[in-house]
JSON list of C-alpha atoms and ligand atoms in Angstrom, two decimals:
[
{"chain": "C", "resi": 5, "resn": "UNK", "atom": "CA", "xyz": [-30.30, 31.84, 215.35]},
{"chain": "C", "resi": 6, "resn": "UNK", "atom": "CA", "xyz": [-33.99, 30.90, 215.91]},
{"chain": "C", "resi": 7, "resn": "UNK", "atom": "CA", "xyz": [-35.08, 29.55, 219.30]},
{"chain": "C", "resi": 8, "resn": "UNK", "atom": "CA", "xyz": [-37.67, 26.91, 220.14]},
{"chain": "C", "resi": 9, "resn": "UNK", "atom": "CA", "xyz": [-40.36, 28.72, 222.18]},
{"chain": "C", "resi": 10, "resn": "UNK", "atom": "CA", "xyz": [-43.14, 26.15, 222.43]},
{"chain": "C", "resi": 11, "resn": "UNK", "atom": "CA", "xyz": [-43.86, 22.41, 222.47]},
{"chain": "C", "resi": 12, "resn": "UNK", "atom": "CA", "xyz": [-45.38, 22.80, 218.97]},
{"chain": "C", "resi": 13, "resn": "UNK", "atom": "CA", "xyz": [-42.14, 24.29, 217.63]},
{"chain": "C", "resi": 14, "resn": "UNK", "atom": "CA", "xyz": [-40.15, 21.51, 219.30]},
{"chain": "C", "resi": 15, "resn": "UNK", "atom": "CA", "xyz": [-42.42, 18.90, 217.69]},
{"chain": "C", "resi": 16, "resn": "UNK", "atom": "CA", "xyz": [-41.88, 20.54, 214.29]},
{"chain": "C", "resi": 17, "resn": "UNK", "atom": "CA", "xyz": [-38.12, 20.25, 214.68]},
{"chain": "C", "resi": 18, "resn": "UNK", "atom": "CA", "xyz": [-38.25, 16.64, 215.90]},
{"chain": "C", "resi": 19, "resn": "UNK", "atom": "CA", "xyz": [-40.59, 15.64, 213.05]},
{"chain": "C", "resi": 20, "resn": "UNK", "atom": "CA", "xyz": [-38.22, 17.16, 210.53]},
{"chain": "C", "resi": 21, "resn": "UNK", "atom": "CA", "xyz": [-35.15, 15.50, 211.98]},
{"chain": "C", "resi": 22, "resn": "UNK", "atom": "CA", "xyz": [-36.56, 11.96, 212.28]},
{"chain": "C", "resi": 23, "resn": "UNK", "atom": "CA", "xyz": [-38.37, 11.78, 208.94]},
{"chain": "C", "resi": 24, "resn": "UNK", "atom": "CA", "xyz": [-37.57, 8.37, 207.37]},
{"chain": "C", "resi": 25, "resn": "UNK", "atom": "CA", "xyz": [-35.24, 8.46, 204.36]},
{"chain": "C", "resi": 26, "resn": "UNK", "atom": "CA", "xyz": [-36.70, 8.26, 200.86]},
{"chain": "C", "resi": 27, "resn": "UNK", "atom": "CA", "xyz": [-36.40, 4.70, 199.58]},
{"chain": "C", "resi": 28, "resn": "UNK", "atom": "CA", "xyz": [-35.22, 3.49, 196.18]},
{"chain": "C", "resi": 29, "resn": "UNK", "atom": "CA", "xyz": [-35.84, 0.25, 194.31]},
{"chain": "C", "resi": 30, "resn": "UNK", "atom": "CA", "xyz": [-32.77, -1.27, 192.70]},
{"chain": "C", "resi": 31, "resn": "UNK", "atom": "CA", "xyz": [-33.90, -2.64, 189.34]},
{"chain": "C", "resi": 32, "resn": "UNK", "atom": "CA", "xyz": [-32.33, -5.17, 186.98]},
{"chain": "C", "resi": 33, "resn": "UNK", "atom": "CA", "xyz": [-33.33, -4.85, 183.34]},
{"chain": "C", "resi": 34, "resn": "UNK", "atom": "CA", "xyz": [-33.67, -7.69, 180.85]},
{"chain": "C", "resi": 35, "resn": "UNK", "atom": "CA", "xyz": [-31.47, -8.05, 177.79]},
{"chain": "C", "resi": 36, "resn": "UNK", "atom": "CA", "xyz": [-30.95, -10.77, 175.20]},
{"chain": "C", "resi": 37, "resn": "UNK", "atom": "CA", "xyz": [-27.30, -11.61, 175.97]},
{"chain": "C", "resi": 38, "resn": "UNK", "atom": "CA", "xyz": [-26.53, -11.83, 179.71]},
{"chain": "C", "resi": 39, "resn": "UNK", "atom": "CA", "xyz": [-26.55, -15.49, 180.80]},
{"chain": "C", "resi": 40, "resn": "UNK", "atom": "CA", "xyz": [-29.28, -16.48, 183.26]},
{"chain": "C", "resi": 41, "resn": "UNK", "atom": "CA", "xyz": [-26.69, -18.01, 185.62]},
{"chain": "C", "resi": 42, "resn": "UNK", "atom": "CA", "xyz": [-24.83, -14.69, 185.78]},
{"chain": "C", "resi": 43, "resn": "UNK", "atom": "CA", "xyz": [-28.00, -12.82, 186.82]},
{"chain": "C", "resi": 44, "resn": "UNK", "atom": "CA", "xyz": [-28.66, -15.44, 189.52]},
{"chain": "C", "resi": 45, "resn": "UNK", "atom": "CA", "xyz": [-25.06, -14.98, 190.76]},
{"chain": "C", "resi": 46, "resn": "UNK", "atom": "CA", "xyz": [-25.59, -11.17, 190.91]},
{"chain": "C", "resi": 47, "resn": "UNK", "atom": "CA", "xyz": [-28.75, -11.56, 192.98]},
{"chain": "C", "resi": 48, "resn": "UNK", "atom": "CA", "xyz": [-27.02, -13.89, 195.43]},
{"chain": "C", "resi": 49, "resn": "UNK", "atom": "CA", "xyz": [-23.81, -11.87, 195.69]},
{"chain": "C", "resi": 50, "resn": "UNK", "atom": "CA", "xyz": [-25.08, -8.28, 195.83]},
{"chain": "C", "resi": 51, "resn": "UNK", "atom": "CA", "xyz": [-28.64, -8.66, 197.11]},
{"chain": "C", "resi": 52, "resn": "UNK", "atom": "CA", "xyz": [-28.29, -11.59, 199.56]},
{"chain": "C", "resi": 53, "resn": "UNK", "atom": "CA", "xyz": [-31.00, -13.66, 197.87]},
{"chain": "C", "resi": 54, "resn": "UNK", "atom": "CA", "xyz": [-30.95, -17.45, 198.14]},
{"chain": "C", "resi": 55, "resn": "UNK", "atom": "CA", "xyz": [-30.82, -19.65, 195.03]},
{"chain": "C", "resi": 56, "resn": "UNK", "atom": "CA", "xyz": [-34.62, -20.08, 194.75]},
{"chain": "C", "resi": 57, "resn": "UNK", "atom": "CA", "xyz": [-35.37, -16.36, 195.26]},
{"chain": "C", "resi": 58, "resn": "UNK", "atom": "CA", "xyz": [-32.66, -15.42, 192.76]},
{"chain": "C", "resi": 59, "resn": "UNK", "atom": "CA", "xyz": [-34.00, -17.80, 190.14]},
{"chain": "C", "resi": 60, "resn": "UNK", "atom": "CA", "xyz": [-37.57, -16.51, 190.63]},
{"chain": "C", "resi": 61, "resn": "UNK", "atom": "CA", "xyz": [-36.47, -12.85, 190.30]},
{"chain": "C", "resi": 62, "resn": "UNK", "atom": "CA", "xyz": [-34.29, -13.62, 187.26]},
{"chain": "C", "resi": 63, "resn": "UNK", "atom": "CA", "xyz": [-37.21, -15.36, 185.50]},
{"chain": "C", "resi": 64, "resn": "UNK", "atom": "CA", "xyz": [-39.56, -12.45, 186.34]},
{"chain": "C", "resi": 65, "resn": "UNK", "atom": "CA", "xyz": [-37.06, -10.07, 184.71]},
{"chain": "C", "resi": 66, "resn": "UNK", "atom": "CA", "xyz": [-36.62, -12.39, 181.71]},
{"chain": "C", "resi": 67, "resn": "UNK", "atom": "CA", "xyz": [-40.40, -12.55, 181.11]},
{"chain": "C", "resi": 68, "resn": "UNK", "atom": "CA", "xyz": [-41.51, -9.05, 182.18]},
{"chain": "C", "resi": 69, "resn": "UNK", "atom": "CA", "xyz": [-38.54, -6.86, 181.19]},
{"chain": "C", "resi": 70, "resn": "UNK", "atom": "CA", "xyz": [-37.42, -5.74, 184.62]},
{"chain": "C", "resi": 71, "resn": "UNK", "atom": "CA", "xyz": [-37.57, -6.68, 188.29]},
{"chain": "C", "resi": 72, "resn": "UNK", "atom": "CA", "xyz": [-36.87, -5.39, 191.79]},
{"chain": "C", "resi": 73, "resn": "UNK", "atom": "CA", "xyz": [-33.72, -6.74, 193.50]},
{"chain": "C", "resi": 74, "resn": "UNK", "atom": "CA", "xyz": [-34.08, -4.77, 196.73]},
{"chain": "C", "resi": 75, "resn": "UNK", "atom": "CA", "xyz": [-35.21, -1.51, 198.36]},
{"chain": "C", "resi": 76, "resn": "UNK", "atom": "CA", "xyz": [-32.69, 0.77, 200.11]},
{"chain": "C", "resi": 77, "resn": "UNK", "atom": "CA", "xyz": [-31.96, 4.37, 201.12]},
{"chain": "C", "resi": 78, "resn": "UNK", "atom": "CA", "xyz": [-30.32, 6.36, 198.30]},
{"chain": "C", "resi": 79, "resn": "UNK", "atom": "CA", "xyz": [-26.64, 5.94, 199.25]},
{"chain": "C", "resi": 80, "resn": "UNK", "atom": "CA", "xyz": [-26.90, 2.15, 199.55]},
{"chain": "C", "resi": 81, "resn": "UNK", "atom": "CA", "xyz": [-29.02, 1.80, 196.39]},
{"chain": "C", "resi": 82, "resn": "UNK", "atom": "CA", "xyz": [-26.60, 3.96, 194.39]},
{"chain": "C", "resi": 83, "resn": "UNK", "atom": "CA", "xyz": [-23.61, 1.93, 195.60]},
{"chain": "C", "resi": 84, "resn": "UNK", "atom": "CA", "xyz": [-25.31, -1.34, 194.61]},
{"chain": "C", "resi": 85, "resn": "UNK", "atom": "CA", "xyz": [-26.09, 0.04, 191.12]},
{"chain": "C", "resi": 86, "resn": "UNK", "atom": "CA", "xyz": [-22.46, 1.12, 190.60]},
{"chain": "C", "resi": 87, "resn": "UNK", "atom": "CA", "xyz": [-21.06, -2.19, 191.91]},
{"chain": "C", "resi": 88, "resn": "UNK", "atom": "CA", "xyz": [-23.41, -4.36, 189.81]},
{"chain": "C", "resi": 89, "resn": "UNK", "atom": "CA", "xyz": [-22.81, -2.36, 186.62]},
{"chain": "C", "resi": 90, "resn": "UNK", "atom": "CA", "xyz": [-19.02, -2.47, 187.16]},
{"chain": "C", "resi": 91, "resn": "UNK", "atom": "CA", "xyz": [-19.14, -6.24, 187.82]},
{"chain": "C", "resi": 92, "resn": "UNK", "atom": "CA", "xyz": [-21.20, -6.77, 184.64]},
{"chain": "C", "resi": 93, "resn": "UNK", "atom": "CA", "xyz": [-18.80, -4.65, 182.54]},
{"chain": "C", "resi": 94, "resn": "UNK", "atom": "CA", "xyz": [-15.82, -6.52, 184.04]},
{"chain": "C", "resi": 95, "resn": "UNK", "atom": "CA", "xyz": [-17.41, -9.77, 182.82]},
{"chain": "C", "resi": 96, "resn": "UNK", "atom": "CA", "xyz": [-18.34, -8.22, 179.44]},
{"chain": "C", "resi": 97, "resn": "UNK", "atom": "CA", "xyz": [-22.10, -8.59, 179.90]},
{"chain": "C", "resi": 98, "resn": "UNK", "atom": "CA", "xyz": [-24.55, -5.81, 178.93]},
{"chain": "C", "resi": 99, "resn": "UNK", "atom": "CA", "xyz": [-26.70, -6.28, 182.06]},
{"chain": "C", "resi": 100, "resn": "UNK", "atom": "CA", "xyz": [-28.09, -2.92, 183.24]},
{"chain": "C", "resi": 101, "resn": "UNK", "atom": "CA", "xyz": [-28.89, -2.09, 186.86]},
{"chain": "C", "resi": 102, "resn": "UNK", "atom": "CA", "xyz": [-30.76, 1.13, 187.70]},
{"chain": "C", "resi": 103, "resn": "UNK", "atom": "CA", "xyz": [-32.66, 2.99, 190.45]},
{"chain": "C", "resi": 104, "resn": "UNK", "atom": "CA", "xyz": [-36.32, 3.96, 190.84]},
{"chain": "C", "resi": 105, "resn": "UNK", "atom": "CA", "xyz": [-37.56, 6.17, 193.66]},
{"chain": "C", "resi": 106, "resn": "UNK", "atom": "CA", "xyz": [-40.58, 4.68, 195.41]},
{"chain": "N", "resi": 207, "resn": "TYC", "atom": "N1", "xyz": [-32.84, -12.66, 178.86]},
{"chain": "N", "resi": 207, "resn": "TYC", "atom": "C1", "xyz": [-31.57, -13.28, 179.28]},
{"chain": "N", "resi": 207, "resn": "TYC", "atom": "C2", "xyz": [-31.34, -14.55, 178.49]},
{"chain": "N", "resi": 207, "resn": "TYC", "atom": "O1", "xyz": [-32.26, -15.06, 177.85]},
{"chain": "N", "resi": 207, "resn": "TYC", "atom": "C3", "xyz": [-31.54, -13.56, 180.78]},
{"chain": "N", "resi": 207, "resn": "TYC", "atom": "C4", "xyz": [-31.62, -12.32, 181.61]},
{"chain": "N", "resi": 207, "resn": "TYC", "atom": "C5", "xyz": [-32.42, -12.32, 182.74]},
{"chain": "N", "resi": 207, "resn": "TYC", "atom": "C6", "xyz": [-30.85, -11.20, 181.32]},
{"chain": "N", "resi": 207, "resn": "TYC", "atom": "C7", "xyz": [-32.49, -11.19, 183.58]},
{"chain": "N", "resi": 207, "resn": "TYC", "atom": "C8", "xyz": [-30.91, -10.06, 182.12]},
{"chain": "N", "resi": 207, "resn": "TYC", "atom": "O2", "xyz": [-31.75, -8.96, 184.08]},
{"chain": "N", "resi": 207, "resn": "TYC", "atom": "C9", "xyz": [-31.72, -10.08, 183.24]},
{"chain": "N", "resi": 207, "resn": "TYC", "atom": "N2", "xyz": [-30.12, -15.07, 178.55]}
]
C-alpha cells in the first residue's frame, strides 16, 4: 500500500477525490407525431419546469430538432432518460430522450 509522504502527495489525493462529476445534458428530440401537450407534460413532470419554461423548451425542440431539458451527473441523467422513454412508450408516442456529455 502506498503512503502519503508530503503535502504535495496529499494534495494530489485530495484533488483526485473531490473532482466534480462529469455532467450530462438530457436531450429531447423532435418527431412528427408526439403531441405538443405531451412534451410539455414530460418537461413539467420529469424536469420540474413550469408551464412557460416547458412550452418554450418544447417549441425550441419543435423548431430546431432537439433541446436541453436539464443537466445532471450520469446516474441521474441516465435514470431520467430511461423513465421518459418508458413513459413515452407506455403512452404509445415515439418521443426519444437521450444523453450528451458536456
Ligand atoms: N413536432 C411535434 C408536433 O408537431 C411536437 C414535438 C415537440 C415533438 C418536441 C417532440 O421533443 C418534441 N406535434
